[in-house]
XYZ file of C-alpha atoms in Angstrom:
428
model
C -106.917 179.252 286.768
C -105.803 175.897 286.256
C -103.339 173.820 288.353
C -103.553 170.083 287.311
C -101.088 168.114 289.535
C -101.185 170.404 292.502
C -104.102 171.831 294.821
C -103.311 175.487 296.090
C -104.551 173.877 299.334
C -101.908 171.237 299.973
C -98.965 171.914 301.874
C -96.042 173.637 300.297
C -92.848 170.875 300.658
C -94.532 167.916 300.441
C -95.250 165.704 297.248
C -95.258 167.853 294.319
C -96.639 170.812 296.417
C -94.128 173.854 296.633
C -93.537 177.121 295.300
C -96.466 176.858 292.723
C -98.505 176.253 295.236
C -97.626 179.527 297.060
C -97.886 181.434 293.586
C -101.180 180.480 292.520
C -102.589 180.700 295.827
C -101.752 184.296 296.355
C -101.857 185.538 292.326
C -105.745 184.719 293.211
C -105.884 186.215 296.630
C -104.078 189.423 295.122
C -106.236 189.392 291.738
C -109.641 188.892 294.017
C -108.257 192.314 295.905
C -108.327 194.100 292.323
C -111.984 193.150 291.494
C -111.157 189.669 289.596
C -113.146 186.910 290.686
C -111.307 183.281 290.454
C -111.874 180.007 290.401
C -108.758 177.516 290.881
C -109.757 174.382 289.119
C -107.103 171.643 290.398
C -107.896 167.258 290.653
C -109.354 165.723 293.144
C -107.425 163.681 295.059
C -109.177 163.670 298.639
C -112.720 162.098 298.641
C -114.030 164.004 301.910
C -112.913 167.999 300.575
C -115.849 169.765 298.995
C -116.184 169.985 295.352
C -116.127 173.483 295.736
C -113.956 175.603 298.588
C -114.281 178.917 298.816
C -110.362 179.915 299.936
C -111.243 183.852 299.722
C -113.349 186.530 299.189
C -113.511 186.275 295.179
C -111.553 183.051 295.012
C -113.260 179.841 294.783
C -110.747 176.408 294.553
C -113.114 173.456 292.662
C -112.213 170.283 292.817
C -112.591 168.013 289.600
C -112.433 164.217 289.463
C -109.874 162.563 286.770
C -108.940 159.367 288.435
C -108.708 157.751 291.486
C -109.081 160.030 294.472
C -105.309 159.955 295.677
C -102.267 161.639 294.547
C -100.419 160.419 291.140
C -97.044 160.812 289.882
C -96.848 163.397 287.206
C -95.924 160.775 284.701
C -99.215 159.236 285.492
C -101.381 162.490 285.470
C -100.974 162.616 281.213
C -103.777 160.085 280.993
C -106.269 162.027 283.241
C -105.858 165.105 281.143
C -109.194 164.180 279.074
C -110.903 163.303 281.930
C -109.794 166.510 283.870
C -110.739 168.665 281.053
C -114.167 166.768 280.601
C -115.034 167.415 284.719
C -114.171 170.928 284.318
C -116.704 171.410 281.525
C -118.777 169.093 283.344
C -118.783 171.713 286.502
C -119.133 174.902 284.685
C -120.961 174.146 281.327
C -119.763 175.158 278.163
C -121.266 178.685 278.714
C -119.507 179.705 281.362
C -118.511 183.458 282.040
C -114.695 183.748 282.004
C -112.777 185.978 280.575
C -109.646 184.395 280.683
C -108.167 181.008 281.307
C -104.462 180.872 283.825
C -102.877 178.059 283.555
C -99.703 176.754 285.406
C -97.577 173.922 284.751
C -97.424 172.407 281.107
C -100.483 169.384 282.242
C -102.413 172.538 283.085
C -101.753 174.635 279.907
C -103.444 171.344 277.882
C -106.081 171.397 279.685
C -106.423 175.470 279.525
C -105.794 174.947 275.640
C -108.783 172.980 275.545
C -111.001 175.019 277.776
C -109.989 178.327 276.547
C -111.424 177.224 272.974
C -114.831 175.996 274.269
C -115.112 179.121 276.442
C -113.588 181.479 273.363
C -111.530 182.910 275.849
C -107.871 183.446 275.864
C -105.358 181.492 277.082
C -102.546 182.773 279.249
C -100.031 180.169 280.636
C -97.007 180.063 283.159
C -94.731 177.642 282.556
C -93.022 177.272 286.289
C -90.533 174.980 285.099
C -89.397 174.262 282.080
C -88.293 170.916 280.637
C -84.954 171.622 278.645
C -83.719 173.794 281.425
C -84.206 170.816 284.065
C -82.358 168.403 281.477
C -79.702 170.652 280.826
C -79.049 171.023 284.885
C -79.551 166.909 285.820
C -78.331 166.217 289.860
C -75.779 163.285 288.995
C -78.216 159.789 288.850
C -81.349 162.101 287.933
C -83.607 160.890 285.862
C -84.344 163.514 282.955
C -87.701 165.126 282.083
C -89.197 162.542 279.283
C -89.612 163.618 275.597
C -93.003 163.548 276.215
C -93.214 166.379 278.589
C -90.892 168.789 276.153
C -93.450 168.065 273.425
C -96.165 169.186 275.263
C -94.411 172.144 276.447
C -93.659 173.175 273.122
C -97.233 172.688 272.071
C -98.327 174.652 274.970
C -96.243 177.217 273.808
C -97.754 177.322 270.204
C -101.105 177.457 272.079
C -101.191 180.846 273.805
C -102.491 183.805 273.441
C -99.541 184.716 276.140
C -96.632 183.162 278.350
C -95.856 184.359 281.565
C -92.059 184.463 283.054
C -90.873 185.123 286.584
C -87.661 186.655 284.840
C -86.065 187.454 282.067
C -84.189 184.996 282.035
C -86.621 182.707 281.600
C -88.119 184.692 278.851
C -85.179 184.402 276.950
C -85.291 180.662 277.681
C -89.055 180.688 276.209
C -87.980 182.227 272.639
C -84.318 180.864 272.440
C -85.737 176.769 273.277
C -88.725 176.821 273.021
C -89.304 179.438 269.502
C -91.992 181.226 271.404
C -92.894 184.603 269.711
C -91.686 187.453 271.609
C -94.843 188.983 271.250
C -96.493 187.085 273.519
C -93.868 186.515 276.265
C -94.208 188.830 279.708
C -92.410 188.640 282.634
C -94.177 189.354 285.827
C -92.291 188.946 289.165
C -93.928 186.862 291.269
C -95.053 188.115 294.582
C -93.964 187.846 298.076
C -96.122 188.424 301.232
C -94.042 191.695 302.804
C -97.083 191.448 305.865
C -96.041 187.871 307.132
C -92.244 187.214 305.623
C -90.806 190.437 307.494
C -88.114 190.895 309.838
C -90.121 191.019 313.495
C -88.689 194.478 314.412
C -88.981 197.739 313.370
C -85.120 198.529 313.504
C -83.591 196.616 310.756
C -79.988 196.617 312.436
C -77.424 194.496 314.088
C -79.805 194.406 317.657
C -83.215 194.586 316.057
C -82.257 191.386 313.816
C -80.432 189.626 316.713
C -83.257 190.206 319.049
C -85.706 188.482 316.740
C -83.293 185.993 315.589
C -83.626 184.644 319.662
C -87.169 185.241 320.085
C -87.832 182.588 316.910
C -84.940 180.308 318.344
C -86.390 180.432 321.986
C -90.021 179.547 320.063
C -88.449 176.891 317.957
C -86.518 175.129 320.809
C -83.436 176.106 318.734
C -80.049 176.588 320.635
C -78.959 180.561 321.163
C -75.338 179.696 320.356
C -75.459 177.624 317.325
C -74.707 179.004 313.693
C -77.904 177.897 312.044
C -78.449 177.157 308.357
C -82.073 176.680 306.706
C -82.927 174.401 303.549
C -86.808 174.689 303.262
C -88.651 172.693 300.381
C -88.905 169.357 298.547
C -86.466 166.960 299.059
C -85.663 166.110 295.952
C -82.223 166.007 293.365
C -83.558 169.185 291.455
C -83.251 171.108 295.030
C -79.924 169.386 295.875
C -80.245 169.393 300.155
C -77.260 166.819 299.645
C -74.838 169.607 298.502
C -75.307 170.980 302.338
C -74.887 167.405 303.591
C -71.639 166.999 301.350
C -70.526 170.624 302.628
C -70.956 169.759 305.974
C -68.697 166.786 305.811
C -66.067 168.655 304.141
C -66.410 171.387 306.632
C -65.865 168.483 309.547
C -62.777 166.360 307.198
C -61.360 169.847 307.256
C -61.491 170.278 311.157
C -63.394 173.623 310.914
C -66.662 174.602 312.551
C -69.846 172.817 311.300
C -73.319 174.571 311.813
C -76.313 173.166 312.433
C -78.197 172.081 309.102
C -82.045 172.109 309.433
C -83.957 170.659 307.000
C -87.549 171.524 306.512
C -89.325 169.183 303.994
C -90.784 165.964 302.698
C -89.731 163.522 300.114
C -90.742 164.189 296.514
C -90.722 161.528 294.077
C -88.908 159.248 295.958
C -90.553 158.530 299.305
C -86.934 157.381 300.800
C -85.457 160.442 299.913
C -85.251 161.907 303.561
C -84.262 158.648 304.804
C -81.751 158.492 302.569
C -80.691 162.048 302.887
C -79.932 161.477 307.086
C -77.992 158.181 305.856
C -75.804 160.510 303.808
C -75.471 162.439 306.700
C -74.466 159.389 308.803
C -72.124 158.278 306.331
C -70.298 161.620 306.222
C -69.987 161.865 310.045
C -72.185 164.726 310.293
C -75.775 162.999 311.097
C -75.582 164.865 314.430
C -75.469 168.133 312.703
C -78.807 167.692 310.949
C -82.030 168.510 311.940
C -85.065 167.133 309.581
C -88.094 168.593 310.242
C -91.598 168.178 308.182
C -92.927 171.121 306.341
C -94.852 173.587 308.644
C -97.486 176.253 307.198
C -96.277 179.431 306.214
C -96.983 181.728 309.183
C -94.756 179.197 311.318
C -91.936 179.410 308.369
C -91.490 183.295 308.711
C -90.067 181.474 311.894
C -87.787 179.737 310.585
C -86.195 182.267 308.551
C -86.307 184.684 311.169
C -84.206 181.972 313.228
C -81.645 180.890 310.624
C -78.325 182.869 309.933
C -78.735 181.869 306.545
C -81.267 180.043 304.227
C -79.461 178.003 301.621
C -81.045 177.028 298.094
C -78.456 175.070 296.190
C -81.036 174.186 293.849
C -79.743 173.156 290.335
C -82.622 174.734 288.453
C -84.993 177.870 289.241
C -87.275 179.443 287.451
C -87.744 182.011 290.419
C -86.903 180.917 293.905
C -89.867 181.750 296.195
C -88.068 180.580 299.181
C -85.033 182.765 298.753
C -87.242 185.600 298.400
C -89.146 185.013 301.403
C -85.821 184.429 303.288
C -84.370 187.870 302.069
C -88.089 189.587 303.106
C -87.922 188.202 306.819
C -84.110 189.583 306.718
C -82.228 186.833 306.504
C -78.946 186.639 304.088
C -79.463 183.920 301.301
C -76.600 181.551 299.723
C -77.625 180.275 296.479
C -76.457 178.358 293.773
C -76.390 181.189 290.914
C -78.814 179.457 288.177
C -81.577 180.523 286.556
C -84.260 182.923 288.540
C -82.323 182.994 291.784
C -79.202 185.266 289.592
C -82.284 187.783 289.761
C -83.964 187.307 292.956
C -80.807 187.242 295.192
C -78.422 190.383 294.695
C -74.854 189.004 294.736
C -72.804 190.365 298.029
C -76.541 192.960 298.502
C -78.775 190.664 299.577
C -77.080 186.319 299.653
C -74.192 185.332 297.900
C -74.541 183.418 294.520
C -72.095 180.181 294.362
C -71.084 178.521 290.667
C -71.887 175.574 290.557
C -72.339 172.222 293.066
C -69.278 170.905 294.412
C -69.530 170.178 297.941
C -66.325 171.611 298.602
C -66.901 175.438 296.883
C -70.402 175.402 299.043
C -68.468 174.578 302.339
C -65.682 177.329 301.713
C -68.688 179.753 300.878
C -70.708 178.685 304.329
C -68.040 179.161 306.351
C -66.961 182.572 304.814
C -70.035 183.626 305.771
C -70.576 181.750 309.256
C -67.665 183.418 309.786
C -68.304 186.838 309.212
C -71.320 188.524 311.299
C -70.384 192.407 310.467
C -70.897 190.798 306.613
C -74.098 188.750 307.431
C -75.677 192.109 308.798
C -75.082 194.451 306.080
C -76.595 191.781 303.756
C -79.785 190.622 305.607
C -80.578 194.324 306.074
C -79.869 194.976 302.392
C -82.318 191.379 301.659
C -84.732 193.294 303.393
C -84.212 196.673 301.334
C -83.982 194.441 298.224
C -87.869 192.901 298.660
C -89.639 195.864 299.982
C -91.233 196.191 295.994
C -92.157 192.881 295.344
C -95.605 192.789 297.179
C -98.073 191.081 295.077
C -100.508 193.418 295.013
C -97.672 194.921 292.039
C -97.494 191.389 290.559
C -101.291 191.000 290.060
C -101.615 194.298 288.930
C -99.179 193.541 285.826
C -100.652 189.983 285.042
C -104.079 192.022 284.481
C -101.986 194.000 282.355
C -101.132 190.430 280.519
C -104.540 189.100 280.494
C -105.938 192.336 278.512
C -103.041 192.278 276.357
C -103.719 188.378 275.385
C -107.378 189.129 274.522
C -106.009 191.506 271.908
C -104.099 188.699 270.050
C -105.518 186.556 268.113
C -105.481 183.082 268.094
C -102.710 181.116 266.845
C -102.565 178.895 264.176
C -101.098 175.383 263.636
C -101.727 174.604 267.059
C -99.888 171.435 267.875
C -97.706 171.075 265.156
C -94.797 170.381 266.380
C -94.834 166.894 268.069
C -109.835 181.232 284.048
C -110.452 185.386 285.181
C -114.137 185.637 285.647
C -110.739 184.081 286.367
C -109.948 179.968 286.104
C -106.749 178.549 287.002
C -105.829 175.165 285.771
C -102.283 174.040 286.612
């Protein structure tokens, strides 16, 4: 496999570490359970980690130098693609015994392009995010995805053998934007760990859940009383935490009830952007009714979740939405903004509640609706919990070896670039 800009070891929610992070990391855990053995090939950007980590049983993460050993913006990391691609062949020689290159993220899928030739292996590639999508969805001030980036997507495309989507949705973006041949476009589900993102009781009612709702409150140092809202991820204008700031302060202009917000991420991109995210919160008159919190490691997030009365991801473009899956797993209700993936992954008045659009003022009507109602939050974080129990990833890996045999059936396209690993490798 192949992730580029992003090591499967970092922390998800800080930098450009996040749900990718999650997927890659356990697609290889999952794969190495089948039989698959993997090797994660992302850059180096800490001089003291091992060239070579051995995360699992069967999955090996190798570290290749292209650049200075720190992290770079992703409009920098275009210029180390050579050099990444060079240190991977570098590692594993030219002969090396893969059947299949992974890769995630269009920087990877250049670098898999590249690889996948020398190695006369297939190339299978998940997009994660896709370029036109982001532009079309821009938070106001946002600066778009460059030109750049959408050519290289679209070469990427051209390039292989298969493309991976988290939904159909996204399929159907693939071949309607991008003119990717139909043929070679699968969607696989991602995964979600059903072991660690569960409830905490057997008995999925009204007292199981509220029992484990104050165990993780009394662990977190969380009040009993308080109605309790999660955002967990990047802060960043793509995941829109500002909507719940602006909700907030139209919950407080309107004299009703405001919940506690608690934020659980770093900056992305900009490193002011929590900074300025608690000045918005100032401004608005609600500062007191946020809680910012860094990113904590996934066994400590289940948590979280378990704690909240509802996890919010107002996000203005998803391919998938790994945190509102997890949320709905652990049984709590999700309210999302109903774009892209997270129309699939959250089950409208089931499992969350799906909210058109951004304005401030439709989110804070739609929190306190549900703040509101507990009878309502029940029946949907019990049917969350009914709504997840397939999407294990033992099922996900299981259908992306599917993929991988399928793409070493096709052959190889032709006119590559025109328009602008399982032993198993990821690049990303």
């Amino acid at each position: 496999m192949v992730s580029v800009h992003t090591s499967p070891l970092d922390q998800p929610g800080t930098g450009d570490a996040g749900g990718m992070n999650v997927y890659v990391t356990e697609l290889a855990h999952a794969l190495a359970d089948q039989g698959a053995n993997v090797e994660i090939f992302t850059r180096a950007t800490d001089p003291h980690r091992p060239t070579v980590v051995e995360m699992a049983d069967g999955v090996l993460v190798r570290h290749v130098t292209a650049g200075p050993h720190r992290g770079l913006g992703k409009h920098d990391l275009p210029g180390q693609l050579c050099a990444f691609t060079a240190g991977v062949l570098d590692q594993v020689g030219r002969d090396a015994d893969f059947d299949v290159v992974h890769s995630h993220y269009w920087l990877s899928g250049h670098v898999g392009w590249l690889t996948a030739e020398a190695w006369d292996v297939p190339l299978v590639h998940t997009m994660h995010t896709l370029a036109k999508v982001k532009n079309a969805a821009l938070a106001p001030g946002d600066v778009p995805e460059p030109a750049g980036r959408v050519i290289g997507e679209e070469q990427v495309v051209d390039a292989a053998q298969a493309l991976v989507a988290s939904t159909a949705e996204e399929a159907a973006d693939l071949v309607g934007l991008y003119d990717a041949d139909p043929g070679a476009v699968h969607v696989v589900a991602p995964g979600v760990d059903l072991d660690l993102f569960a409830p905490g009781t057997e008995r999925v009612d009204d007292e199981g859940l509220a029992s484990a709702q104050q165990r993780a409150r009394a662990a977190l140092g969380l009040p009993r009383r308080e109605q309790v809202v999660l955002f967990a991820g990047r802060v960043q204008p793509l995941k829109a935490p500002d909507v719940l700031v602006r909700a907030l302060g139209e919950l407080a202009t309107a004299g009703l009830p405001v919940p506690l917000l608690v934020v659980l991420g770093g900056p992305s991109g900009n490193p002011r952007a929590v900074a300025d995210l608690v000045a918005l919160a100032e401004h608005l008159g609600v500062g007191h009714r946020v809680l910012v919190r860094p990113p904590v490691a996934r066994r400590a997030l289940v948590r979280w979740y378990r704690a909240a009365d509802v996890v919010a991801v107002p996000s203005r473009s998803e391919s998938f939405g790994l945190v509102a899956v997890e949320a709905q797993a652990a049984g709590t209700p999700v309210l999302a903004a109903a774009v892209g993936g997270l129309r699939t992954v959250v089950q409208d008045g089931t499992s969350g509640v799906l909210v058109r659009g951004h304005d401030p003022h439709r989110w804070a009507h739609a929190l306190h609706d549900l703040l509101t109602d507990h009878a309502r939050r029940r029946r949907l974080a019990q049917g969350a919990h009914r709504h997840t129990r397939t999407l294990g990833w033992d099922a996900a890996a299981e259908a992306m070896l599917k993929v991988y045999a399928l793409a070493a059936q096709r052959d190889r396209p032709t006119g590559r670039g025109s328009r602008g690993a399982v032993r198993l490798d990821a690049a990303g």
